[in-house]
Amino acid sequence: MESKVLVETKDLTKEFPTKSGSFGKNRATVHAVTDVNLQIFQGETLGVVGESGCGKSTLGRLIIRLLDPTRGQVFFEGKDLGKMSVEELRSQRKQMQMVFQDPYASLNPRLRVRDLIAEPLITHKVNKTAKEDTDRVEDLMRKCGIRPEFMYRYPHQFSGGQRQRVSIARALALNPKLIICDEPVSALDVSIQSQILNLLGDLQQELGLTYVFISHDLSVVRYLSDRVCVMFLGKVCELGVTRDIYANPLHPYTKFLLEAVPIPDPKYRKDQKDMLTGEIPSPVNPPSGCHFRTRCPYATERCAKEVPQLHEVEPGRTVACHLFDK
Amino acid sequence: MFGKKKLAAAAVTTNPAPAEGTAWIPADGLEPIHVEESAEAEIAPNQTLWEQFWSIFKHNKVALISLIVIILYIVVCVGAPLFAPYDPLAQDLSQGLAKPSPEHLLGCDKLGRDVLSRMIYGGRISLMIGLFPTLVSMTLGTILGITAGFVGGKVDMIIMRLADICMAFPSLLLAMVVSYTIGPGFLTIFLALSFVNWAGTARVVRSEVLSLREKEYVEAATSIGVKRWKIMLRHILPNCLPTLIVMLTNNIPGNILTESSLSFLGIGAQPPMTSWGLMVYQTKSYLDRNPTITLAPGIAILILVVAFNFLGDAVRDKLDPRLQEQ
Amino acid sequence: MDDTILKIRGLKTQFFTSKGVVPAVDGVDITVRAGEAVGLVGESGCGKSMTAMSVMQLLQHPGRVVDGEILLKGENLLKKTPRQMCDIRGNEISMIFQEPMTSLNPVYTIGKQVMEAVRQHQDVSKEEAKKIAIDIFKRIGIPEPEKRFYSYPHQLSGGLRQRVMIGMAMVCNPALMICDEPTTALDVTIEAQILYLIKEMQKEKGTAVIMITHNLGVVAESCDYVYVMYAGKIMEEASVYEIFEHPTHPYTYGLLNSIPKTTEVKDHLFTIRGLVPNLLSLPKGCRFCTRCDKAMKICTEYEPDLYDIGDGHKVRCFLANKEVMASGK
């Protein structure tokens, strides 16, 4: 199954300057994303997992250029997004959309659902008449499982799950190729989560969408993703086909992360020996060399001195760890 | 709320199954059935704009009374020639300082002019000063505040420093300065109040915009490709409305009061025209002999100001869709 | 010997809002024995947190307990005065919240706050309190406890803050600790640490724990006995092994099967259709019938009771009542 590369990132890096202390005299840099090289293939779901502060959300925003990278490039179908003019980029946005985490915050409370879903259509002047827009909105609402009768209601009249359906309908309005899903189900109830996950899966099959699925929940990522990218403190530490990564995690961090997920079955209770100790280091002042070494039981001197690079250990499987770098 | 009677525990309408026997089970009781939630149970009903507007007053008697009072004031003052029993300028020295009587309901001032008629005509000036400088200054302030907040950088700096300069002048002093240069009168007050008040609005709007532009729905609109000025108009401005309305209902009575003070100082409305503030000023020395003619315009100001404040609170609570959910 | 620590019987908590009376908790029976960890699972609005708040008597206006009794070691907490409740809270029952930052005062050092908690309920001098506090810090795994004593809450990470909260909760060796979504705001690796810490403290001091969560993984990890709540009522209760192996109520079954797992691959997730119910307009019969795929006609007419199906496994569903199910055939 060799398919076309839709998005490629080259040394993508984002640093946020922060100020602290009185009069902001202590300038520091948050290294949100550091040197990320990724290929996203047409029609696949790339899962991005990691804990808070690992830069996964920033990465998503960099890919569709909601944020400008400090360094590096993003190629969408071979075109460099960084070299585009404001107008070109605006029109490029038809191809790439985003579904946000919080369905309460990502919908303007003062607009009716019809206007929210039609906004991308109007912005890019897809249809000539308002009637056509309304028809399309109706179609989208039906597709996403919201009754079209509710078109003239406000977001606050809906529950969280329905609002997330509205966000998805809105993201689909322009028939995009790529959708970035930034924790789309983590604000939802368990019984609603599965509805939304199934909806995302069905839509992908029907419309041939490409997803970048960002989540801290490893089980959700496993369900939806074809490939998984594990991030720690702004860096990719492991990338590979979902099944392989979950069955045989190579990077120590991936291993511990998978161990830590509480499994909904009391037969698999953990004991302490598999547990990762310590706290997540601050992205303002990450440890030298390998960022993970302060928590890693296998750390050696080399890990403190040298930054591990991503190595291909088997076809389609890359790991950034000195243990696998002969 | 305090003072209200304690609510009784409500019986929840469930129909518990009898514990014993099976006689209560209907013959077809075990047939499978597919139950759907009714659409109305799912979400709160929608309201038209007019219904929303009316619902402000349905449960809030104070707001309703305030609205009626304000409308009455406006009707009476606009239609002054219809309602005023006498010519406000007609003097009848024989009636000088007359006590209230069936002919002159609120009595007469020292020149024998009917106080009720003078109040009705004077209200025109007071209301105009309340409304127009407020509208002008708030429109100006909103435009500048949004520009400052949204554009940021140098533009923001210049606008806000200008605002600081304007805020540094007390409006009373400023009006005095203006009146000494262009002479006292309606225009003076108008200019002075407009000049000072825009700055307050601009500041509040700017800080509102600064917090609103970080909202996820603004980011969502950007990701769709909506142009910046459209984001400002569609997503940011409407969400500033509750704040603006509260400011409006604060500024109107504020300006009416300032006009009163200015007239009281003799640099507002000029005789023989009158306003409520001026009437208080002109009759203050007869407070001991005929208190009605001083108190009546004073109370008129008081009632109007209080009515505006109550109305403002009620409208603000209703305009915020998020507050309605509770 | 009766080792029951907490017994809740027929608890009804209602909120008197302008739109009507919301039956947040509608007749709940819960029993917690000494040293036992009891899970209270459900989705948002099912009344799990409100049950805890009723026990602590920290309900906020317009909520009120309207019926039932809450017996802590045989004494009815609903009959206590606010002053007596103050002594009980923190001393006999303590509580841990989802977001530790909101339960810690940002202007005091964590050391001072733990000391306060000690001195609130124990008659000790400042020096002794400080020693106790540092001992606790050591126990709950705070690195460099002497130094951290002088840290402010915002200087700690979320995981450390939650540790401090657990330390504060355990200061007076309470008989019962209520944990309201203690790990929901934390990262996976930190979550595992905190769950382990709670388990350890529980083992060490013999404290009973009520674990309130929506995460079935957390329940499986840390509880002995589970109550599943839905729209204010207990839908199913059983020991943790029993409930995960034989979920009998269609709601429990649906919940367990609708969560994706890291251990298995699925093409399609099982879903519970419909929406989380609106407590202001519950259906007439069983409150789950509008979302249930196994609903029968009687479900829309009568509300089932909790039926015992053996080994303390109770289910609020007609399907679990043999007598009812036999009547049709």
PDB file of C-alpha atoms in Angstrom, chain A residues 50-53 56 159 161-162 188-198 201-202 216-220 222-223 243 246 253 256-272 275-280 295, chain C residues 43-44 157 159-160 163 187-193 195-196 199-200 214-224 240-241 244-245 251 255-256 258-276 291:
ATOM      1  CA  GLY A  50       2.191  12.472  24.151  1.00  0.00           C
ATOM      2  CA  GLU A  51       1.680  14.030  27.536  1.00  0.00           C
ATOM      3  CA  SER A  52       0.983  17.681  28.237  1.00  0.00           C
ATOM      4  CA  GLY A  53       3.710  20.013  27.030  1.00  0.00           C
ATOM      5  CA  LYS A  56       1.468  17.821  19.896  1.00  0.00           C
ATOM      6  CA  SER A 159     -24.941  19.090  24.284  1.00  0.00           C
ATOM      7  CA  GLY A 161     -21.392  15.689  21.621  1.00  0.00           C
ATOM      8  CA  GLN A 162     -23.752  17.483  19.269  1.00  0.00           C
ATOM      9  CA  LEU A 188     -16.864  14.357  25.894  1.00  0.00           C
ATOM     10  CA  ASP A 189     -18.615  11.725  27.970  1.00  0.00           C
ATOM     11  CA  VAL A 190     -17.632   8.115  27.516  1.00  0.00           C
ATOM     12  CA  SER A 191     -20.845   7.062  25.766  1.00  0.00           C
ATOM     13  CA  ILE A 192     -20.658  10.078  23.437  1.00  0.00           C
ATOM     14  CA  GLN A 193     -16.949   9.572  22.719  1.00  0.00           C
ATOM     15  CA  SER A 194     -17.539   6.342  20.866  1.00  0.00           C
ATOM     16  CA  GLN A 195     -20.268   7.953  18.752  1.00  0.00           C
ATOM     17  CA  ILE A 196     -17.884  10.685  17.617  1.00  0.00           C
ATOM     18  CA  LEU A 197     -15.014   8.256  17.019  1.00  0.00           C
ATOM     19  CA  ASN A 198     -17.236   6.070  14.851  1.00  0.00           C
ATOM     20  CA  GLY A 201     -14.049   6.701  11.056  1.00  0.00           C
ATOM     21  CA  ASP A 202     -17.107   6.512   8.791  1.00  0.00           C
ATOM     22  CA  HIS A 216      -3.221  12.151  24.999  1.00  0.00           C
ATOM     23  CA  ASP A 217      -5.427   9.070  25.160  1.00  0.00           C
ATOM     24  CA  LEU A 218      -3.504   6.098  23.832  1.00  0.00           C
ATOM     25  CA  SER A 219      -6.518   3.859  23.521  1.00  0.00           C
ATOM     26  CA  VAL A 220      -8.389   6.360  21.357  1.00  0.00           C
ATOM     27  CA  ARG A 222      -5.006   3.058  18.745  1.00  0.00           C
ATOM     28  CA  TYR A 223      -8.604   2.760  17.607  1.00  0.00           C
ATOM     29  CA  ARG A 243      -0.083  -2.293  15.459  1.00  0.00           C
ATOM     30  CA  TYR A 246       1.386  -1.073  20.555  1.00  0.00           C
ATOM     31  CA  TYR A 253       9.190   6.241  26.846  1.00  0.00           C
ATOM     32  CA  PHE A 256       6.273   3.239  29.956  1.00  0.00           C
ATOM     33  CA  LEU A 257       3.513   5.327  28.470  1.00  0.00           C
ATOM     34  CA  LEU A 258       1.689   2.218  27.319  1.00  0.00           C
ATOM     35  CA  GLU A 259       2.267   0.556  30.669  1.00  0.00           C
ATOM     36  CA  ALA A 260       0.790   3.502  32.519  1.00  0.00           C
ATOM     37  CA  VAL A 261      -2.604   3.493  30.772  1.00  0.00           C
ATOM     38  CA  PRO A 262      -5.141   2.030  33.167  1.00  0.00           C
ATOM     39  CA  ILE A 263      -6.745  -0.921  31.407  1.00  0.00           C
ATOM     40  CA  PRO A 264     -10.471  -1.328  31.980  1.00  0.00           C
ATOM     41  CA  ASP A 265     -10.100  -4.866  33.209  1.00  0.00           C
ATOM     42  CA  PRO A 266      -9.163  -5.645  36.813  1.00  0.00           C
ATOM     43  CA  LYS A 267      -7.199  -8.701  35.698  1.00  0.00           C
ATOM     44  CA  TYR A 268      -4.477  -6.437  34.327  1.00  0.00           C
ATOM     45  CA  ARG A 269      -3.675  -4.496  37.484  1.00  0.00           C
ATOM     46  CA  LYS A 270      -0.210  -3.022  37.592  1.00  0.00           C
ATOM     47  CA  ASP A 271       2.406  -3.098  40.250  1.00  0.00           C
ATOM     48  CA  GLN A 272       4.901  -0.419  40.925  1.00  0.00           C
ATOM     49  CA  MET A 275       5.902   2.605  36.703  1.00  0.00           C
ATOM     50  CA  LEU A 276       7.686   5.645  35.396  1.00  0.00           C
ATOM     51  CA  THR A 277       8.968   7.795  38.225  1.00  0.00           C
ATOM     52  CA  GLY A 278       9.590  11.502  38.357  1.00  0.00           C
ATOM     53  CA  GLU A 279       7.914  14.464  36.722  1.00  0.00           C
ATOM     54  CA  ILE A 280       7.817  15.723  33.162  1.00  0.00           C
ATOM     55  CA  ARG A 295      13.233   9.639  33.774  1.00  0.00           C
TER      56      ARG A 295
ATOM     57  CA  GLU C  43     -21.007  10.192  33.017  1.00  0.00           C
ATOM     58  CA  SER C  44     -21.353  13.893  33.621  1.00  0.00           C
ATOM     59  CA  SER C 157       3.569  20.481  38.874  1.00  0.00           C
ATOM     60  CA  GLY C 159       1.195  15.701  39.933  1.00  0.00           C
ATOM     61  CA  LEU C 160       3.055  17.091  42.956  1.00  0.00           C
ATOM     62  CA  ARG C 163       0.333  14.506  46.073  1.00  0.00           C
ATOM     63  CA  ASP C 187      -0.962  12.953  32.459  1.00  0.00           C
ATOM     64  CA  VAL C 188      -1.004   9.190  32.017  1.00  0.00           C
ATOM     65  CA  THR C 189       2.355   8.470  33.626  1.00  0.00           C
ATOM     66  CA  ILE C 190       1.552  10.762  36.556  1.00  0.00           C
ATOM     67  CA  GLU C 191      -1.932   9.268  36.859  1.00  0.00           C
ATOM     68  CA  ALA C 192      -0.441   5.833  37.399  1.00  0.00           C
ATOM     69  CA  GLN C 193       1.801   7.211  40.157  1.00  0.00           C
ATOM     70  CA  LEU C 195      -3.351   5.915  41.778  1.00  0.00           C
ATOM     71  CA  TYR C 196      -0.563   3.840  43.223  1.00  0.00           C
ATOM     72  CA  LYS C 199      -3.694   2.592  47.007  1.00  0.00           C
ATOM     73  CA  GLU C 200      -0.625   2.521  49.198  1.00  0.00           C
ATOM     74  CA  HIS C 214     -15.775   8.452  34.619  1.00  0.00           C
ATOM     75  CA  ASN C 215     -12.715   6.450  33.638  1.00  0.00           C
ATOM     76  CA  LEU C 216     -13.389   2.719  33.732  1.00  0.00           C
ATOM     77  CA  GLY C 217      -9.669   2.055  33.545  1.00  0.00           C
ATOM     78  CA  VAL C 218      -9.164   3.853  36.858  1.00  0.00           C
ATOM     79  CA  VAL C 219     -11.968   1.812  38.402  1.00  0.00           C
ATOM     80  CA  ALA C 220     -10.516  -1.470  37.229  1.00  0.00           C
ATOM     81  CA  GLU C 221      -7.134  -0.372  38.501  1.00  0.00           C
ATOM     82  CA  SER C 222      -8.049   0.753  41.983  1.00  0.00           C
ATOM     83  CA  CYS C 223     -11.482  -0.357  43.220  1.00  0.00           C
ATOM     84  CA  ASP C 224     -12.838  -3.421  45.002  1.00  0.00           C
ATOM     85  CA  VAL C 240     -15.038  -5.121  40.377  1.00  0.00           C
ATOM     86  CA  TYR C 241     -14.239  -8.525  38.862  1.00  0.00           C
ATOM     87  CA  PHE C 244     -16.081  -6.228  34.307  1.00  0.00           C
ATOM     88  CA  GLU C 245     -16.631  -9.905  33.544  1.00  0.00           C
ATOM     89  CA  TYR C 251     -25.883   0.627  30.157  1.00  0.00           C
ATOM     90  CA  LEU C 255     -20.093   1.680  28.567  1.00  0.00           C
ATOM     91  CA  LEU C 256     -17.590  -1.145  28.826  1.00  0.00           C
ATOM     92  CA  SER C 258     -17.780   1.621  23.852  1.00  0.00           C
ATOM     93  CA  ILE C 259     -14.341   2.481  25.162  1.00  0.00           C
ATOM     94  CA  PRO C 260     -11.429   1.721  22.875  1.00  0.00           C
ATOM     95  CA  LYS C 261      -8.634  -0.221  24.531  1.00  0.00           C
ATOM     96  CA  THR C 262      -4.901  -0.191  24.029  1.00  0.00           C
ATOM     97  CA  THR C 263      -4.935  -3.966  24.133  1.00  0.00           C
ATOM     98  CA  GLU C 264      -7.210  -4.694  21.222  1.00  0.00           C
ATOM     99  CA  VAL C 265      -8.004  -3.549  17.714  1.00  0.00           C
ATOM    100  CA  LYS C 266     -11.574  -2.999  16.607  1.00  0.00           C
ATOM    101  CA  ASP C 267     -13.175  -1.954  13.367  1.00  0.00           C
ATOM    102  CA  HIS C 268     -16.131  -0.312  14.944  1.00  0.00           C
ATOM    103  CA  LEU C 269     -16.840   0.729  18.489  1.00  0.00           C
ATOM    104  CA  PHE C 270     -20.032  -0.287  20.212  1.00  0.00           C
ATOM    105  CA  THR C 271     -22.092   2.830  20.843  1.00  0.00           C
ATOM    106  CA  ILE C 272     -24.854   3.821  23.176  1.00  0.00           C
ATOM    107  CA  ARG C 273     -27.158   5.881  21.027  1.00  0.00           C
ATOM    108  CA  GLY C 274     -28.709   9.153  22.036  1.00  0.00           C
ATOM    109  CA  LEU C 275     -27.630  11.755  24.530  1.00  0.00           C
ATOM    110  CA  VAL C 276     -26.876  12.005  28.197  1.00  0.00           C
ATOM    111  CA  ARG C 291     -31.105   4.836  24.769  1.00  0.00           C
TER     112      ARG C 291
END
